Amino acid sequence: ENRPIPEPGPNDVLLRMHSVGICGSDVHYWQHGRIGDFVVKHPMVLGHEASGTVVKVGSGVTHLKPGDRVAIEPGVPREMDEFCKTGRYNLSPTIFFCATPPDDGNLCRYYKHSASYCYKLPDNVTFEEGALIEPLSVGIHACKRAGVTLGSKVFVSGSGPIGLVNVLVAKMMGAAAVVITDLSASRLQKAKEVGADFTIQVKNETPQEVASKVESLLGCMPEITVECTGVQACIQAGIYATRSGGTLVLVGLGPEMVTVPIVNAAVREVDIRGIFRYCNTWPVAIALLTSKRINVKPLVTHRFPLEKALEAFETTKRGEGVKVMLKCDPTDQNP
């Protein structure tokens, strides 16, 4: 609250923040102070799923003006390296990323960001939808890396927010059938609401038994599995479930070392792919939201004002609902 309002550089914009979603990574930094090699060494502002209103533009900014409503892409390359040149800027080792140490996030009243990574929202896309473009982008990037196409049979492992956006995007991209697993019945119910064809509530089945259930519900083994938990047993189930010649995309991040049936994957030519965040997804997501081809509104289950941020984080930590949204602008009632 007492931070000075930043002054935008020539290629930046100053934003009055509106909606900021809470991500599992935000909670993890809050609770543990690190994710892998990213360690919090100094106080850090959280938040990277965000939208706001432009209040000031730098001298070099021509595509935005004060009053524009924008969605913020949190990853901004610091230099034009080989990854940027090939269009895979998310892999740039020096990238700035909101709320990843040592870079501050945007869970605040006013925030400065590179204008090139702020995208104007059409009038029929709300601030909340704008903030949800960030998690939606993970689904777009994952399903693209997986090669989802017309008629694909897809297995999504994990029915948290990222599992749900993968269901939305897979169906949008033409998947004929999507089966999703989770421990929680309420989360699986939400998956049904957003378009999952089949759900499996996992209790104490072995990975092979989960794979068998997936095959039985789909009527065949899926060509594509999108693993959104990072849990060892789920990655194992993903390998066993995927059809020979198919693709397993690892989205969820768990322990650094996991034991997996790699020979099973190798001899059946199951391609295992990773994803790191996303790239080139904001224009796609905005087009989908503008045309109403995709509906992310059901994902938001809780809303809090910025003053109740701690309560919002506690709610997310307890795993209540799906997506918790913070409202940073007390004067604006627009969702």
PDB file of N, CA, C and O in Angstrom, residues 54-92:
ATOM      1  N   VAL A  54      -4.858   1.225 -18.282  1.00  0.00           N
ATOM      2  CA  VAL A  54      -3.701   2.088 -18.538  1.00  0.00           C
ATOM      3  C   VAL A  54      -3.985   3.487 -17.972  1.00  0.00           C
ATOM      4  O   VAL A  54      -5.037   4.069 -18.250  1.00  0.00           O
ATOM      5  N   VAL A  55      -3.056   3.999 -17.163  1.00  0.00           N
ATOM      6  CA  VAL A  55      -3.214   5.365 -16.658  1.00  0.00           C
ATOM      7  C   VAL A  55      -2.153   6.306 -17.222  1.00  0.00           C
ATOM      8  O   VAL A  55      -2.341   7.524 -17.252  1.00  0.00           O
ATOM      9  N   LYS A  56      -1.041   5.734 -17.694  1.00  0.00           N
ATOM     10  CA  LYS A  56       0.037   6.566 -18.229  1.00  0.00           C
ATOM     11  C   LYS A  56       0.848   5.722 -19.207  1.00  0.00           C
ATOM     12  O   LYS A  56       1.071   4.531 -18.951  1.00  0.00           O
ATOM     13  N   VAL A  57       1.283   6.326 -20.315  1.00  0.00           N
ATOM     14  CA  VAL A  57       2.100   5.571 -21.281  1.00  0.00           C
ATOM     15  C   VAL A  57       3.456   6.243 -21.450  1.00  0.00           C
ATOM     16  O   VAL A  57       3.578   7.470 -21.344  1.00  0.00           O
ATOM     17  N   GLY A  58       4.484   5.407 -21.718  1.00  0.00           N
ATOM     18  CA  GLY A  58       5.820   5.938 -21.987  1.00  0.00           C
ATOM     19  C   GLY A  58       5.857   6.654 -23.333  1.00  0.00           C
ATOM     20  O   GLY A  58       4.976   6.457 -24.185  1.00  0.00           O
ATOM     21  N   SER A  59       6.904   7.434 -23.551  1.00  0.00           N
ATOM     22  CA  SER A  59       6.999   8.273 -24.752  1.00  0.00           C
ATOM     23  C   SER A  59       7.036   7.471 -26.047  1.00  0.00           C
ATOM     24  O   SER A  59       6.638   7.968 -27.100  1.00  0.00           O
ATOM     25  N   GLY A  60       7.492   6.203 -25.969  1.00  0.00           N
ATOM     26  CA  GLY A  60       7.598   5.394 -27.187  1.00  0.00           C
ATOM     27  C   GLY A  60       6.396   4.509 -27.459  1.00  0.00           C
ATOM     28  O   GLY A  60       6.389   3.744 -28.428  1.00  0.00           O
ATOM     29  N   VAL A  61       5.380   4.589 -26.622  1.00  0.00           N
ATOM     30  CA  VAL A  61       4.227   3.680 -26.754  1.00  0.00           C
ATOM     31  C   VAL A  61       3.170   4.313 -27.660  1.00  0.00           C
ATOM     32  O   VAL A  61       2.702   5.419 -27.408  1.00  0.00           O
ATOM     33  N   THR A  62       2.803   3.578 -28.717  1.00  0.00           N
ATOM     34  CA  THR A  62       1.817   4.119 -29.671  1.00  0.00           C
ATOM     35  C   THR A  62       0.523   3.312 -29.730  1.00  0.00           C
ATOM     36  O   THR A  62      -0.506   3.829 -30.151  1.00  0.00           O
ATOM     37  N   HIS A  63       0.556   2.033 -29.296  1.00  0.00           N
ATOM     38  CA  HIS A  63      -0.634   1.181 -29.486  1.00  0.00           C
ATOM     39  C   HIS A  63      -1.591   1.197 -28.297  1.00  0.00           C
ATOM     40  O   HIS A  63      -2.658   0.607 -28.346  1.00  0.00           O
ATOM     41  N   LEU A  64      -1.208   1.885 -27.229  1.00  0.00           N
ATOM     42  CA  LEU A  64      -2.082   1.971 -26.056  1.00  0.00           C
ATOM     43  C   LEU A  64      -2.186   3.428 -25.610  1.00  0.00           C
ATOM     44  O   LEU A  64      -1.282   4.233 -25.862  1.00  0.00           O
ATOM     45  N   LYS A  65      -3.301   3.739 -24.931  1.00  0.00           N
ATOM     46  CA  LYS A  65      -3.501   5.096 -24.420  1.00  0.00           C
ATOM     47  C   LYS A  65      -4.180   5.013 -23.056  1.00  0.00           C
ATOM     48  O   LYS A  65      -4.784   3.978 -22.718  1.00  0.00           O
ATOM     49  N   PRO A  66      -4.099   6.070 -22.247  1.00  0.00           N
ATOM     50  CA  PRO A  66      -4.780   6.047 -20.950  1.00  0.00           C
ATOM     51  C   PRO A  66      -6.267   5.736 -21.124  1.00  0.00           C
ATOM     52  O   PRO A  66      -6.913   6.217 -22.052  1.00  0.00           O
ATOM     53  N   GLY A  67      -6.765   4.867 -20.239  1.00  0.00           N
ATOM     54  CA  GLY A  67      -8.166   4.448 -20.314  1.00  0.00           C
ATOM     55  C   GLY A  67      -8.349   3.079 -20.947  1.00  0.00           C
ATOM     56  O   GLY A  67      -9.387   2.446 -20.768  1.00  0.00           O
ATOM     57  N   ASP A  68      -7.332   2.604 -21.689  1.00  0.00           N
ATOM     58  CA  ASP A  68      -7.439   1.275 -22.310  1.00  0.00           C
ATOM     59  C   ASP A  68      -7.426   0.189 -21.235  1.00  0.00           C
ATOM     60  O   ASP A  68      -6.641   0.248 -20.282  1.00  0.00           O
ATOM     61  N   ARG A  69      -8.296  -0.787 -21.405  1.00  0.00           N
ATOM     62  CA  ARG A  69      -8.314  -1.962 -20.514  1.00  0.00           C
ATOM     63  C   ARG A  69      -7.413  -3.017 -21.137  1.00  0.00           C
ATOM     64  O   ARG A  69      -7.530  -3.317 -22.325  1.00  0.00           O
ATOM     65  N   VAL A  70      -6.518  -3.588 -20.337  1.00  0.00           N
ATOM     66  CA  VAL A  70      -5.546  -4.536 -20.898  1.00  0.00           C
ATOM     67  C   VAL A  70      -5.384  -5.786 -20.039  1.00  0.00           C
ATOM     68  O   VAL A  70      -5.621  -5.765 -18.830  1.00  0.00           O
ATOM     69  N   ALA A  71      -4.981  -6.866 -20.727  1.00  0.00           N
ATOM     70  CA  ALA A  71      -4.521  -8.077 -20.047  1.00  0.00           C
ATOM     71  C   ALA A  71      -2.997  -8.074 -20.108  1.00  0.00           C
ATOM     72  O   ALA A  71      -2.409  -7.616 -21.101  1.00  0.00           O
ATOM     73  N   ILE A  72      -2.374  -8.571 -19.051  1.00  0.00           N
ATOM     74  CA  ILE A  72      -0.916  -8.501 -18.924  1.00  0.00           C
ATOM     75  C   ILE A  72      -0.298  -9.882 -19.125  1.00  0.00           C
ATOM     76  O   ILE A  72      -0.650 -10.831 -18.428  1.00  0.00           O
ATOM     77  N   GLU A  73       0.628  -9.980 -20.082  1.00  0.00           N
ATOM     78  CA  GLU A  73       1.437 -11.201 -20.202  1.00  0.00           C
ATOM     79  C   GLU A  73       2.639 -11.024 -19.277  1.00  0.00           C
ATOM     80  O   GLU A  73       3.424 -10.087 -19.454  1.00  0.00           O
ATOM     81  N   PRO A  74       2.802 -11.912 -18.285  1.00  0.00           N
ATOM     82  CA  PRO A  74       3.796 -11.642 -17.224  1.00  0.00           C
ATOM     83  C   PRO A  74       5.248 -11.895 -17.602  1.00  0.00           C
ATOM     84  O   PRO A  74       6.144 -11.435 -16.910  1.00  0.00           O
ATOM     85  N   GLY A  75       5.490 -12.615 -18.703  1.00  0.00           N
ATOM     86  CA  GLY A  75       6.865 -12.943 -19.087  1.00  0.00           C
ATOM     87  C   GLY A  75       7.370 -12.015 -20.174  1.00  0.00           C
ATOM     88  O   GLY A  75       6.844 -11.997 -21.284  1.00  0.00           O
ATOM     89  N   VAL A  76       8.405 -11.224 -19.868  1.00  0.00           N
ATOM     90  CA  VAL A  76       8.948 -10.255 -20.827  1.00  0.00           C
ATOM     91  C   VAL A  76      10.443 -10.520 -21.030  1.00  0.00           C
ATOM     92  O   VAL A  76      11.221 -10.397 -20.083  1.00  0.00           O
ATOM     93  N   PRO A  77      10.842 -10.881 -22.248  1.00  0.00           N
ATOM     94  CA  PRO A  77      12.286 -11.112 -22.487  1.00  0.00           C
ATOM     95  C   PRO A  77      13.086  -9.836 -22.252  1.00  0.00           C
ATOM     96  O   PRO A  77      12.639  -8.746 -22.596  1.00  0.00           O
ATOM     97  N   ARG A  78      14.253  -9.999 -21.650  1.00  0.00           N
ATOM     98  CA  ARG A  78      15.102  -8.833 -21.381  1.00  0.00           C
ATOM     99  C   ARG A  78      16.055  -8.555 -22.545  1.00  0.00           C
ATOM    100  O   ARG A  78      16.613  -7.474 -22.645  1.00  0.00           O
ATOM    101  N   GLU A  79      16.284  -9.556 -23.403  1.00  0.00           N
ATOM    102  CA  GLU A  79      17.198  -9.357 -24.527  1.00  0.00           C
ATOM    103  C   GLU A  79      16.722 -10.173 -25.727  1.00  0.00           C
ATOM    104  O   GLU A  79      15.987 -11.148 -25.581  1.00  0.00           O
ATOM    105  N   MET A  80      17.133  -9.750 -26.907  1.00  0.00           N
ATOM    106  CA  MET A  80      16.765 -10.456 -28.133  1.00  0.00           C
ATOM    107  C   MET A  80      17.768 -11.590 -28.354  1.00  0.00           C
ATOM    108  O   MET A  80      18.737 -11.462 -29.099  1.00  0.00           O
ATOM    109  N   ASP A  81      17.560 -12.730 -27.676  1.00  0.00           N
ATOM    110  CA  ASP A  81      18.491 -13.844 -27.797  1.00  0.00           C
ATOM    111  C   ASP A  81      17.980 -14.863 -28.819  1.00  0.00           C
ATOM    112  O   ASP A  81      16.984 -14.632 -29.500  1.00  0.00           O
ATOM    113  N   GLU A  82      18.659 -15.997 -28.916  1.00  0.00           N
ATOM    114  CA  GLU A  82      18.295 -17.008 -29.928  1.00  0.00           C
ATOM    115  C   GLU A  82      16.863 -17.513 -29.736  1.00  0.00           C
ATOM    116  O   GLU A  82      16.180 -17.832 -30.715  1.00  0.00           O
ATOM    117  N   PHE A  83      16.392 -17.583 -28.493  1.00  0.00           N
ATOM    118  CA  PHE A  83      15.037 -18.087 -28.244  1.00  0.00           C
ATOM    119  C   PHE A  83      13.990 -17.093 -28.730  1.00  0.00           C
ATOM    120  O   PHE A  83      12.960 -17.476 -29.288  1.00  0.00           O
ATOM    121  N   CYS A  84      14.266 -15.812 -28.516  1.00  0.00           N
ATOM    122  CA  CYS A  84      13.335 -14.787 -29.007  1.00  0.00           C
ATOM    123  C   CYS A  84      13.303 -14.783 -30.530  1.00  0.00           C
ATOM    124  O   CYS A  84      12.241 -14.653 -31.142  1.00  0.00           O
ATOM    125  N   LYS A  85      14.461 -14.949 -31.151  1.00  0.00           N
ATOM    126  CA  LYS A  85      14.537 -14.921 -32.616  1.00  0.00           C
ATOM    127  C   LYS A  85      13.734 -16.052 -33.244  1.00  0.00           C
ATOM    128  O   LYS A  85      13.217 -15.923 -34.351  1.00  0.00           O
ATOM    129  N   THR A  86      13.634 -17.176 -32.542  1.00  0.00           N
ATOM    130  CA  THR A  86      12.887 -18.316 -33.096  1.00  0.00           C
ATOM    131  C   THR A  86      11.447 -18.362 -32.582  1.00  0.00           C
ATOM    132  O   THR A  86      10.730 -19.329 -32.821  1.00  0.00           O
ATOM    133  N   GLY A  87      11.023 -17.312 -31.859  1.00  0.00           N
ATOM    134  CA  GLY A  87       9.634 -17.238 -31.410  1.00  0.00           C
ATOM    135  C   GLY A  87       9.332 -18.017 -30.152  1.00  0.00           C
ATOM    136  O   GLY A  87       8.173 -18.185 -29.786  1.00  0.00           O
ATOM    137  N   ARG A  88      10.380 -18.502 -29.467  1.00  0.00           N
ATOM    138  CA  ARG A  88      10.165 -19.266 -28.228  1.00  0.00           C
ATOM    139  C   ARG A  88      10.740 -18.488 -27.046  1.00  0.00           C
ATOM    140  O   ARG A  88      11.555 -18.983 -26.272  1.00  0.00           O
ATOM    141  N   TYR A  89      10.259 -17.249 -26.922  1.00  0.00           N
ATOM    142  CA  TYR A  89      10.830 -16.322 -25.939  1.00  0.00           C
ATOM    143  C   TYR A  89      10.637 -16.788 -24.504  1.00  0.00           C
ATOM    144  O   TYR A  89      11.349 -16.358 -23.601  1.00  0.00           O
ATOM    145  N   ASN A  90       9.652 -17.700 -24.282  1.00  0.00           N
ATOM    146  CA  ASN A  90       9.444 -18.207 -22.915  1.00  0.00           C
ATOM    147  C   ASN A  90      10.658 -18.974 -22.398  1.00  0.00           C
ATOM    148  O   ASN A  90      10.814 -19.161 -21.189  1.00  0.00           O
ATOM    149  N   LEU A  91      11.517 -19.437 -23.309  1.00  0.00           N
ATOM    150  CA  LEU A  91      12.690 -20.218 -22.908  1.00  0.00           C
ATOM    151  C   LEU A  91      13.930 -19.351 -22.689  1.00  0.00           C
ATOM    152  O   LEU A  91      14.985 -19.864 -22.334  1.00  0.00           O
ATOM    153  N   SER A  92      13.800 -18.046 -22.907  1.00  0.00           N
ATOM    154  CA  SER A  92      14.934 -17.142 -22.722  1.00  0.00           C
ATOM    155  C   SER A  92      15.395 -17.181 -21.258  1.00  0.00           C
ATOM    156  O   SER A  92      14.592 -16.950 -20.348  1.00  0.00           O
TER     157      SER A  92
END
